[in-house]
JSON list of C-alpha atoms in Angstrom, two decimals:
[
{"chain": "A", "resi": 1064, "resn": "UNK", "atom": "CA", "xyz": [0.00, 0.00, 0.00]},
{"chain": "A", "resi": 1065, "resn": "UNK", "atom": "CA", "xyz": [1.64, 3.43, -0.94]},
{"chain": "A", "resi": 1066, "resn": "UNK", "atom": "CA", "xyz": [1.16, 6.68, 0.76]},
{"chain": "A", "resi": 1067, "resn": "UNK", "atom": "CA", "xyz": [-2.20, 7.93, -0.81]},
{"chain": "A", "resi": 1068, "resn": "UNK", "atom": "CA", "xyz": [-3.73, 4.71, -0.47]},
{"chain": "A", "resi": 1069, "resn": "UNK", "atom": "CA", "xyz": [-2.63, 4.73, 3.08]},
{"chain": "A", "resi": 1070, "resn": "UNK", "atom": "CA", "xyz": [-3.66, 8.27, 3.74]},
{"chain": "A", "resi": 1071, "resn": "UNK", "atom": "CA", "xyz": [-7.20, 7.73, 1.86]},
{"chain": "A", "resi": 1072, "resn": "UNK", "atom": "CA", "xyz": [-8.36, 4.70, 3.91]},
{"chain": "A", "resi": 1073, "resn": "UNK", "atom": "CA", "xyz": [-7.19, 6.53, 6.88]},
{"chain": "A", "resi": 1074, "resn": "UNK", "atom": "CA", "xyz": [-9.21, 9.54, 6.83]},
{"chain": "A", "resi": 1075, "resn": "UNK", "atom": "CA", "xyz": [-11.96, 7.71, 5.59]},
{"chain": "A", "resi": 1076, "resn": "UNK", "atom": "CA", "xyz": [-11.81, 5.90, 9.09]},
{"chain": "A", "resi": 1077, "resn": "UNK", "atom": "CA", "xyz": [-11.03, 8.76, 11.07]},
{"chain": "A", "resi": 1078, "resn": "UNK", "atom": "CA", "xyz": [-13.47, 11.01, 9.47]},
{"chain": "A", "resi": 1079, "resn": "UNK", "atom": "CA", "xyz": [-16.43, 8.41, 9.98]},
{"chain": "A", "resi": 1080, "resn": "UNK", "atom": "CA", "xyz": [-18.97, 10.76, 11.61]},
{"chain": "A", "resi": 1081, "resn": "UNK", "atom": "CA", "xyz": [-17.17, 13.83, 11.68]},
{"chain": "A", "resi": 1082, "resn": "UNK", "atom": "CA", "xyz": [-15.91, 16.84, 9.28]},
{"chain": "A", "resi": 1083, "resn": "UNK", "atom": "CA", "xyz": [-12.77, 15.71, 7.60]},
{"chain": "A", "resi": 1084, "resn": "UNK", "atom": "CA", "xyz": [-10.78, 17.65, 4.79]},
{"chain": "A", "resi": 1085, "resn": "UNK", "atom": "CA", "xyz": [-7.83, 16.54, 2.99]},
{"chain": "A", "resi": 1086, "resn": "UNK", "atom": "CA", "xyz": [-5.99, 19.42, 0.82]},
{"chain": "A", "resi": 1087, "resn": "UNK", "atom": "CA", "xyz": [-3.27, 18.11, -1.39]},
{"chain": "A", "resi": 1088, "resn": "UNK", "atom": "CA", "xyz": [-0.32, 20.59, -1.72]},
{"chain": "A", "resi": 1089, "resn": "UNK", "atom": "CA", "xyz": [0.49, 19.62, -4.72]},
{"chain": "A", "resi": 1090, "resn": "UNK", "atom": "CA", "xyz": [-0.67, 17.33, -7.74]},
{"chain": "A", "resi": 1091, "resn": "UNK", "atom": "CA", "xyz": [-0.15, 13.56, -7.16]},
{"chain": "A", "resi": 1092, "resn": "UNK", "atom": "CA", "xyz": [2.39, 14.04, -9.66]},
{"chain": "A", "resi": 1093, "resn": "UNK", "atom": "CA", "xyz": [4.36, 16.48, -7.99]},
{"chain": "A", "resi": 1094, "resn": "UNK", "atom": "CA", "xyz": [7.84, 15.19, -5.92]},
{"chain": "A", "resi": 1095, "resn": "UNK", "atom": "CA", "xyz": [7.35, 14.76, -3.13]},
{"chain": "A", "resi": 1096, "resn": "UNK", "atom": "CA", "xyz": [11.59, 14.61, -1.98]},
{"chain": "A", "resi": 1097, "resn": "UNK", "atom": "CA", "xyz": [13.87, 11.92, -3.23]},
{"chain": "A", "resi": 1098, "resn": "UNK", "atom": "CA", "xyz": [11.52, 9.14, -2.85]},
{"chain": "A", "resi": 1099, "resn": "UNK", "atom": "CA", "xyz": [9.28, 10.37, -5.35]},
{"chain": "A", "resi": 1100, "resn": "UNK", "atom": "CA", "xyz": [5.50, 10.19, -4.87]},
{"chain": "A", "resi": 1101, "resn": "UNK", "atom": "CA", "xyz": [3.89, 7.39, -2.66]},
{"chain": "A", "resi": 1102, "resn": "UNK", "atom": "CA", "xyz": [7.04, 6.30, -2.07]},
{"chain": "A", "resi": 1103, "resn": "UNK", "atom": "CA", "xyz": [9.52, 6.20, 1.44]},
{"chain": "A", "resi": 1104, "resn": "UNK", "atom": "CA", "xyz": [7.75, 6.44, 4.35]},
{"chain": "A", "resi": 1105, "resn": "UNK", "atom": "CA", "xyz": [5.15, 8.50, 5.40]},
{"chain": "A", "resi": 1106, "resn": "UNK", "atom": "CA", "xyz": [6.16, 11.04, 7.97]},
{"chain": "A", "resi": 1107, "resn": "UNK", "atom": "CA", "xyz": [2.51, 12.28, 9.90]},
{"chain": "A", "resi": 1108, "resn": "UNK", "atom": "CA", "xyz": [3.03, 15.28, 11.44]},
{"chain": "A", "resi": 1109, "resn": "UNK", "atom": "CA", "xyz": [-0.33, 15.63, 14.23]},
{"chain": "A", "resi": 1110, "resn": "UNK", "atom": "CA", "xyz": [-0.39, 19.20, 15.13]},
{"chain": "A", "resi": 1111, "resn": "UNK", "atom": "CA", "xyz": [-1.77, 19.82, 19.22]},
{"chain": "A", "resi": 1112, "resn": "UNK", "atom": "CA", "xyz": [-2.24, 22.70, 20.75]},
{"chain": "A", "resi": 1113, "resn": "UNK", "atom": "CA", "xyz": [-4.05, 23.43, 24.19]},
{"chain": "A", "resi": 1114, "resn": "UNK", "atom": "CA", "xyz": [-8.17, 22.72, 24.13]},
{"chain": "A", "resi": 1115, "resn": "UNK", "atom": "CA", "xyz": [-7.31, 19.65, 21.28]},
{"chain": "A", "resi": 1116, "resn": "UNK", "atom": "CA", "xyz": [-10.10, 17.09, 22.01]},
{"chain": "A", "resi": 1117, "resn": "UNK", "atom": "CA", "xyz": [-8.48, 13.88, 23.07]},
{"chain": "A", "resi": 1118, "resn": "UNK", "atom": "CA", "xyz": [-10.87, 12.05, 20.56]},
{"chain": "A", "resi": 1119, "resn": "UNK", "atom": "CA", "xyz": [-9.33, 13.70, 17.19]},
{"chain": "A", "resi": 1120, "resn": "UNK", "atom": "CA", "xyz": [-5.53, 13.13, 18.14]},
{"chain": "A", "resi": 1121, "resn": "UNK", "atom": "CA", "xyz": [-5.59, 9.51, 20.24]},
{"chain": "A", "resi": 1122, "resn": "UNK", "atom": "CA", "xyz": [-7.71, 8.39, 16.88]},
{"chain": "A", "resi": 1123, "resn": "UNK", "atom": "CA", "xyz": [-4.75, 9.31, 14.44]},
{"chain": "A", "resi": 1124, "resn": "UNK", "atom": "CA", "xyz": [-1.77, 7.90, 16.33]},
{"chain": "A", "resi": 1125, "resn": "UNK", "atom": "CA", "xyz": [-3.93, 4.77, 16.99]},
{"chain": "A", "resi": 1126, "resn": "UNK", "atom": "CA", "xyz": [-4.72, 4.42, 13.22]},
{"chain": "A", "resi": 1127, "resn": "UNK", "atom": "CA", "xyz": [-1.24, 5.17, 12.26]},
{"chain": "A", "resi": 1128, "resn": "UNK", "atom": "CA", "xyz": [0.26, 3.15, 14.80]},
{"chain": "A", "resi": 1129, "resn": "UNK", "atom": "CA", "xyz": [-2.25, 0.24, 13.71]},
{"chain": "A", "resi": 1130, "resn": "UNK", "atom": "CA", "xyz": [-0.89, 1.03, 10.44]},
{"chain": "A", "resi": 1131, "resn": "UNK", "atom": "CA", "xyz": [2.42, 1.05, 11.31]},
{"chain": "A", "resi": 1132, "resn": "UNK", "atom": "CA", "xyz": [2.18, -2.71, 12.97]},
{"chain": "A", "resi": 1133, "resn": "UNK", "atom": "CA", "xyz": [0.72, -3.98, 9.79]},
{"chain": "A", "resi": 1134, "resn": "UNK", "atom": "CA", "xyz": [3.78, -3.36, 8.12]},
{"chain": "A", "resi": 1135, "resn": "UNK", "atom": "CA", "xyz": [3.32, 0.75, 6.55]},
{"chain": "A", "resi": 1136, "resn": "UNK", "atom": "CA", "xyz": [6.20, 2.49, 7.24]},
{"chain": "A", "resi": 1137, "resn": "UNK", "atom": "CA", "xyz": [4.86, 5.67, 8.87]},
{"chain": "A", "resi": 1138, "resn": "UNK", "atom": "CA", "xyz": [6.38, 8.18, 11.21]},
{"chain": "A", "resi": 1139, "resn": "UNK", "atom": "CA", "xyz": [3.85, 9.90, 13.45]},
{"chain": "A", "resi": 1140, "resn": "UNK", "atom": "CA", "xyz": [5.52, 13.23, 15.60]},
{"chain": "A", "resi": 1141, "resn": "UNK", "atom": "CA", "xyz": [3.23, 14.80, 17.45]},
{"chain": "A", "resi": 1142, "resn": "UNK", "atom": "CA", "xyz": [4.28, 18.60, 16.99]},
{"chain": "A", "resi": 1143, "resn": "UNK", "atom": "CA", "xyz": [3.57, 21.93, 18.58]},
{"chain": "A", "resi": 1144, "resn": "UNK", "atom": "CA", "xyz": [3.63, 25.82, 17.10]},
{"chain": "A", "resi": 1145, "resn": "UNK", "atom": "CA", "xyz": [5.01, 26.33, 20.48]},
{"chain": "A", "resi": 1146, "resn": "UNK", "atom": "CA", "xyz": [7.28, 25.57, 22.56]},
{"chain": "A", "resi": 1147, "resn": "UNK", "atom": "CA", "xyz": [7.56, 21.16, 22.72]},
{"chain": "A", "resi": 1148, "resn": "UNK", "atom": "CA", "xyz": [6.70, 20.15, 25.90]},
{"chain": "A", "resi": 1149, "resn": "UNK", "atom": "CA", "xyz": [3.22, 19.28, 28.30]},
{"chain": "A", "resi": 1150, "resn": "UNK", "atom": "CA", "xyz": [0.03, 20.88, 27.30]},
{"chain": "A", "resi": 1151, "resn": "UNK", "atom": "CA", "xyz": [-3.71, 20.26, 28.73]},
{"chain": "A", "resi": 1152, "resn": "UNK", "atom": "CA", "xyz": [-6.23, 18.52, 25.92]},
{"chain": "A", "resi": 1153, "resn": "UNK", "atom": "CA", "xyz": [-9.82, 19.66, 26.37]},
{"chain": "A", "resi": 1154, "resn": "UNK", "atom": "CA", "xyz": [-10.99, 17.37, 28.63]},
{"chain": "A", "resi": 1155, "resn": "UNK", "atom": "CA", "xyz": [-7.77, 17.91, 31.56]},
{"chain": "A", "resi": 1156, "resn": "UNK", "atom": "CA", "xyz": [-5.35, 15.02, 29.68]},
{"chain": "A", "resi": 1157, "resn": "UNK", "atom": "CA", "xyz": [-1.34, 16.34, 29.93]},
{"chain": "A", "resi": 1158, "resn": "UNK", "atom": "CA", "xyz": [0.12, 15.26, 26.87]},
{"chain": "A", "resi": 1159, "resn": "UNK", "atom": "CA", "xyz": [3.87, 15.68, 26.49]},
{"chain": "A", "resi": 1160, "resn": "UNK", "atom": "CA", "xyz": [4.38, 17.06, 22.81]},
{"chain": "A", "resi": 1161, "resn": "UNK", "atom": "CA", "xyz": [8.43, 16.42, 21.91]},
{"chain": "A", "resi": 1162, "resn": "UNK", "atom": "CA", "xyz": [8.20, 17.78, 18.32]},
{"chain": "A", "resi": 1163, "resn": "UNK", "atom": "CA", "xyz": [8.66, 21.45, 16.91]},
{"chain": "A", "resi": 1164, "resn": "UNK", "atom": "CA", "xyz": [6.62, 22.91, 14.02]},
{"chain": "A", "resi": 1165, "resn": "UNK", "atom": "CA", "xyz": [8.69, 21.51, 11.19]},
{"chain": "A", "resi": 1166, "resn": "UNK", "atom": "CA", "xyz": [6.13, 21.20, 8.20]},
{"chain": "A", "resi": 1167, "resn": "UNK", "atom": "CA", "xyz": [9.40, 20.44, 5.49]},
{"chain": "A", "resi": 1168, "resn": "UNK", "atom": "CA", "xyz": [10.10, 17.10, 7.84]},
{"chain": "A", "resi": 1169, "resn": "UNK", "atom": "CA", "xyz": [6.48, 15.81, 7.01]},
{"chain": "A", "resi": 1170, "resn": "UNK", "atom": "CA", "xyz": [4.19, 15.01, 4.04]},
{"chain": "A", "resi": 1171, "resn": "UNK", "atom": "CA", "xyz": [1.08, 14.89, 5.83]},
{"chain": "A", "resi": 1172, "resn": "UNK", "atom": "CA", "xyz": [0.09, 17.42, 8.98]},
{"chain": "A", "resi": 1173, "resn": "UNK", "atom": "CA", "xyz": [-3.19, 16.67, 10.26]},
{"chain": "A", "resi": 1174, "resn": "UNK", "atom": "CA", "xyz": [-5.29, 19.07, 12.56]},
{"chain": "A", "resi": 1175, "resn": "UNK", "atom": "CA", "xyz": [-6.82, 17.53, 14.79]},
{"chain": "A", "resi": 1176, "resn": "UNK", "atom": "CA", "xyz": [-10.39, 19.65, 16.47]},
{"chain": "A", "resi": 1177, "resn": "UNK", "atom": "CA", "xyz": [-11.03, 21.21, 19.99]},
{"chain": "A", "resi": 1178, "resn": "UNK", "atom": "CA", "xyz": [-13.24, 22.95, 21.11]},
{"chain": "A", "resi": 1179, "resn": "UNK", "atom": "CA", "xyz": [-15.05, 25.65, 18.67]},
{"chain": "A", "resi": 1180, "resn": "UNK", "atom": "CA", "xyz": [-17.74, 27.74, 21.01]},
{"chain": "A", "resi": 1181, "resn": "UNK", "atom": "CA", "xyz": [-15.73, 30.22, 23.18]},
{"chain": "A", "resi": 1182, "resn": "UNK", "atom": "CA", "xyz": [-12.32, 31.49, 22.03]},
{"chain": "A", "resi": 1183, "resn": "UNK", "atom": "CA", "xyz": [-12.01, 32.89, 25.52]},
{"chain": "A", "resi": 1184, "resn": "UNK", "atom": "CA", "xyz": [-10.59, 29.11, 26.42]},
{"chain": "A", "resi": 1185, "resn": "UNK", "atom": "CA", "xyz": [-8.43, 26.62, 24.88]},
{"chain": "A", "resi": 1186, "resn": "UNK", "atom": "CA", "xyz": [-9.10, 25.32, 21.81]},
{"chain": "A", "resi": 1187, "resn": "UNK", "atom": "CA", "xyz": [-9.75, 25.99, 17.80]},
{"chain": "A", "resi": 1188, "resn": "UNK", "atom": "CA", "xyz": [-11.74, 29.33, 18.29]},
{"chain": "A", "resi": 1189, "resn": "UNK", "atom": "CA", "xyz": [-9.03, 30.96, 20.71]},
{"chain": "A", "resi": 1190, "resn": "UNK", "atom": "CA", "xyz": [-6.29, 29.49, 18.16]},
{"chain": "A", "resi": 1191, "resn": "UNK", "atom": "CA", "xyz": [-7.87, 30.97, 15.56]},
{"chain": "A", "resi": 1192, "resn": "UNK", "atom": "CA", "xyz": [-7.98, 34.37, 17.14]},
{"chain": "A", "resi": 1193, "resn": "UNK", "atom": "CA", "xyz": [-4.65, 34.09, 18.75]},
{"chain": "A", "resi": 1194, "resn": "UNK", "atom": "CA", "xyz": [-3.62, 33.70, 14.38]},
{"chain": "A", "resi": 1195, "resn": "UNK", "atom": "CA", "xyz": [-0.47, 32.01, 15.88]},
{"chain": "A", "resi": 1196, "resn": "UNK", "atom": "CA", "xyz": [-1.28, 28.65, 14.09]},
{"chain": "A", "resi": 1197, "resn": "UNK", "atom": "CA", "xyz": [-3.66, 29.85, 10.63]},
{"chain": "A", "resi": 1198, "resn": "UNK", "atom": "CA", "xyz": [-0.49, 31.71, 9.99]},
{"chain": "A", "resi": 1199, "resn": "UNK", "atom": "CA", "xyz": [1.74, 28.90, 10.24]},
{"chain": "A", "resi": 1200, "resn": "UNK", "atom": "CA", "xyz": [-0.69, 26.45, 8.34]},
{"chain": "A", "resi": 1201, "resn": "UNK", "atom": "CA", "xyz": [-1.07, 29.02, 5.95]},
{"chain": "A", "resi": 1202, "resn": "UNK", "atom": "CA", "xyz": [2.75, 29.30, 5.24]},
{"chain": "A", "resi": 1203, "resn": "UNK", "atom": "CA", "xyz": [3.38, 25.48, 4.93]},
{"chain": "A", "resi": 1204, "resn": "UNK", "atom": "CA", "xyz": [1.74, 24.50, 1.61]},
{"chain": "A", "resi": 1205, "resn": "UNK", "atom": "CA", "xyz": [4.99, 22.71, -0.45]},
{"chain": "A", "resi": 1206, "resn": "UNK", "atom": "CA", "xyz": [4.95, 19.78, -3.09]},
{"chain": "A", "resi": 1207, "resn": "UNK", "atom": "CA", "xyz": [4.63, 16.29, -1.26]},
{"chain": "A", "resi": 1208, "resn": "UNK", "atom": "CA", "xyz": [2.72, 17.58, 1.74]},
{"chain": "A", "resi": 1209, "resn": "UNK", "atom": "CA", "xyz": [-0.99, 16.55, 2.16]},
{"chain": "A", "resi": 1210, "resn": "UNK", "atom": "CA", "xyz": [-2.83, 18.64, 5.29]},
{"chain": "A", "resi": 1211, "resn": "UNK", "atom": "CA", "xyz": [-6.03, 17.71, 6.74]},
{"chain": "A", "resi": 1212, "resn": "UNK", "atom": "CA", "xyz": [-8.62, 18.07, 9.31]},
{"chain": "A", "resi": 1213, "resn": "UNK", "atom": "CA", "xyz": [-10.17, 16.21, 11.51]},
{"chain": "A", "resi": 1214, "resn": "UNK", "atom": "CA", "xyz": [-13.91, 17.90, 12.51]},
{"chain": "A", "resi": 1215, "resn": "UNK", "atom": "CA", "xyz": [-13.01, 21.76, 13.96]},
{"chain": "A", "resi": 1216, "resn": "UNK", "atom": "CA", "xyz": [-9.61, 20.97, 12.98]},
{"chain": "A", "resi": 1217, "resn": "UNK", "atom": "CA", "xyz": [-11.11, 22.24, 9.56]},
{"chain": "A", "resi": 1218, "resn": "UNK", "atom": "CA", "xyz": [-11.76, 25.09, 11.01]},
{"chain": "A", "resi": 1219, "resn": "UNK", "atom": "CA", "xyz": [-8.14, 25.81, 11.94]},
{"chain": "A", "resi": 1220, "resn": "UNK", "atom": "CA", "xyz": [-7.51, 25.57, 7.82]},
{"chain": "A", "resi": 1221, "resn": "UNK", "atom": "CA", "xyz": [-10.22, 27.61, 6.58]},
{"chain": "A", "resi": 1222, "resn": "UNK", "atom": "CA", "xyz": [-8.82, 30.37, 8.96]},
{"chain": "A", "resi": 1223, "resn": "UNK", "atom": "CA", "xyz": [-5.78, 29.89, 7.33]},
{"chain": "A", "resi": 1224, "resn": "UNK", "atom": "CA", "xyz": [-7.22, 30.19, 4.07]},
{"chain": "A", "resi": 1225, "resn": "UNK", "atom": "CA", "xyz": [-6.55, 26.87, 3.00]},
{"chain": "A", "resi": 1226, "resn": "UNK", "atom": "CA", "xyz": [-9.84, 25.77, 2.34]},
{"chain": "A", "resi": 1227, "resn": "UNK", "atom": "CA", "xyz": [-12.30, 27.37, -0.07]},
{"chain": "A", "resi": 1228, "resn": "UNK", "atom": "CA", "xyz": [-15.83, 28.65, 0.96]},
{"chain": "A", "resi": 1229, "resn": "UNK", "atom": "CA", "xyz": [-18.32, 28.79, -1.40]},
{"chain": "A", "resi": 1230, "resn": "UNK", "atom": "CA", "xyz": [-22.33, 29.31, -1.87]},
{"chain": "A", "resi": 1231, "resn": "UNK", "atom": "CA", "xyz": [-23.15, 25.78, -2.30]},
{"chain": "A", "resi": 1232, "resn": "UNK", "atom": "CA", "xyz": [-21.27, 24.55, 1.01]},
{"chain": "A", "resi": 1233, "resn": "UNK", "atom": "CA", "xyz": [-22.27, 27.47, 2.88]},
{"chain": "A", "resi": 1234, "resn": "UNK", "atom": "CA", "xyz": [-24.77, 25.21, 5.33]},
{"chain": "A", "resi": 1235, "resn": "UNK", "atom": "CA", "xyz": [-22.09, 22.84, 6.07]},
{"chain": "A", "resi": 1236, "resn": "UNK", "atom": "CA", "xyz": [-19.58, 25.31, 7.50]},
{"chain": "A", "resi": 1237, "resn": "UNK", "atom": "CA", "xyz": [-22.66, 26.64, 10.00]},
{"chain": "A", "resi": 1238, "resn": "UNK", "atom": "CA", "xyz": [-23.37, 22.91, 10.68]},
{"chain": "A", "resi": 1239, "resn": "UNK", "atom": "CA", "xyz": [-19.73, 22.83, 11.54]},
{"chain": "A", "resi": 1240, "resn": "UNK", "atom": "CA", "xyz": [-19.47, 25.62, 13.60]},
{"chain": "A", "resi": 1241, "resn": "UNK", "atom": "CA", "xyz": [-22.64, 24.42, 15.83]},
{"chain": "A", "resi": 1242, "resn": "UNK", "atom": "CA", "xyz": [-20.84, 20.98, 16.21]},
{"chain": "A", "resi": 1243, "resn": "UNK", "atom": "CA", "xyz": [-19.67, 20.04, 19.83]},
{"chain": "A", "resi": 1244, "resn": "UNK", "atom": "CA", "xyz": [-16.68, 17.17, 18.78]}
]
């Protein structure tokens, strides 16, 4: 199984029930380093910050670790936009983050959601006005990365302007917004 196949039936299964978007950086043809496209090993970057919900980012690194046991060679760092080191998920769970923001080390960065309603606390909506990490997810687009979101992790792209809003999908984003993942 290459890369995209990897990273397709992955999401799928992640995304099962909640608002997932994948946003290639750059045409499946594109180079993605010496290894070429689907090729070497996939190198998952899963980007925390305070207020993630446990859900979104336990789900990735047990799919990629699953993954990873059945014989995929996958990397998965979890990786901060601040400094590495302990930060509170939304529901009180320290995790210890070891990895700097390092979007050229990865191919795929995944955002995982938090909490959405009040930016006055941790989570998407106080990330999103903080602009600390739209600005860095806006600035890391390159041939051979793949980002995505994982339900208000979405929301963390569109603020970046990485995802396009339009008309016809206008509904969804207000469904999205009203979500509690």
């Amino acid at each position: 199984m290459d890369r995209r196949e990897l990273l397709r039936s992955t999401v799928v299964g992640v995304g099962a029930g909640a608002a997932t978007a994948v946003l290639p950086a750059a045409s499946a043809s594109a180079a993605s380093g010496p290894a070429g496209p689907g090729r070497g090993p996939l190198r998952a970057h899963i980007l925390m910050y305070p207020g993630v919900e446990e859900a979104d980012f336990i789900a990735l690194v047990e799919v990629f670790g699953l993954a990873r046991s059945l014989g995929a060679d996958i990397t998965t760092t979890l990786v901060t936009g601040d400094t590495p080191g302990p930060l509170t998920a939304a529901y009180g769970t320290t995790v210890d983050v070891p990895g700097r923001w390092s979007p050229r080390d990865a191919n795929l960065i995944v955002v995982p959601g938090g909490g959405y309603r009040r930016a006055d606390q941790p989570g998407v909506a106080y990330e999103i006005q903080r602009g600390h990490l739209p600005r860095l997810l806006a600035a890391a687009p390159r041939r051979g990365l793949t980002l995505a979101g994982v339900c208000t992790g979405t929301m963390l792209l569109s603020a970046a302007g990485l995802i396009a809003r339009s008309e016809e999908h206008t509904s969804e984003l207000q469904s999205l917004t009203n979500l509690v993942c």
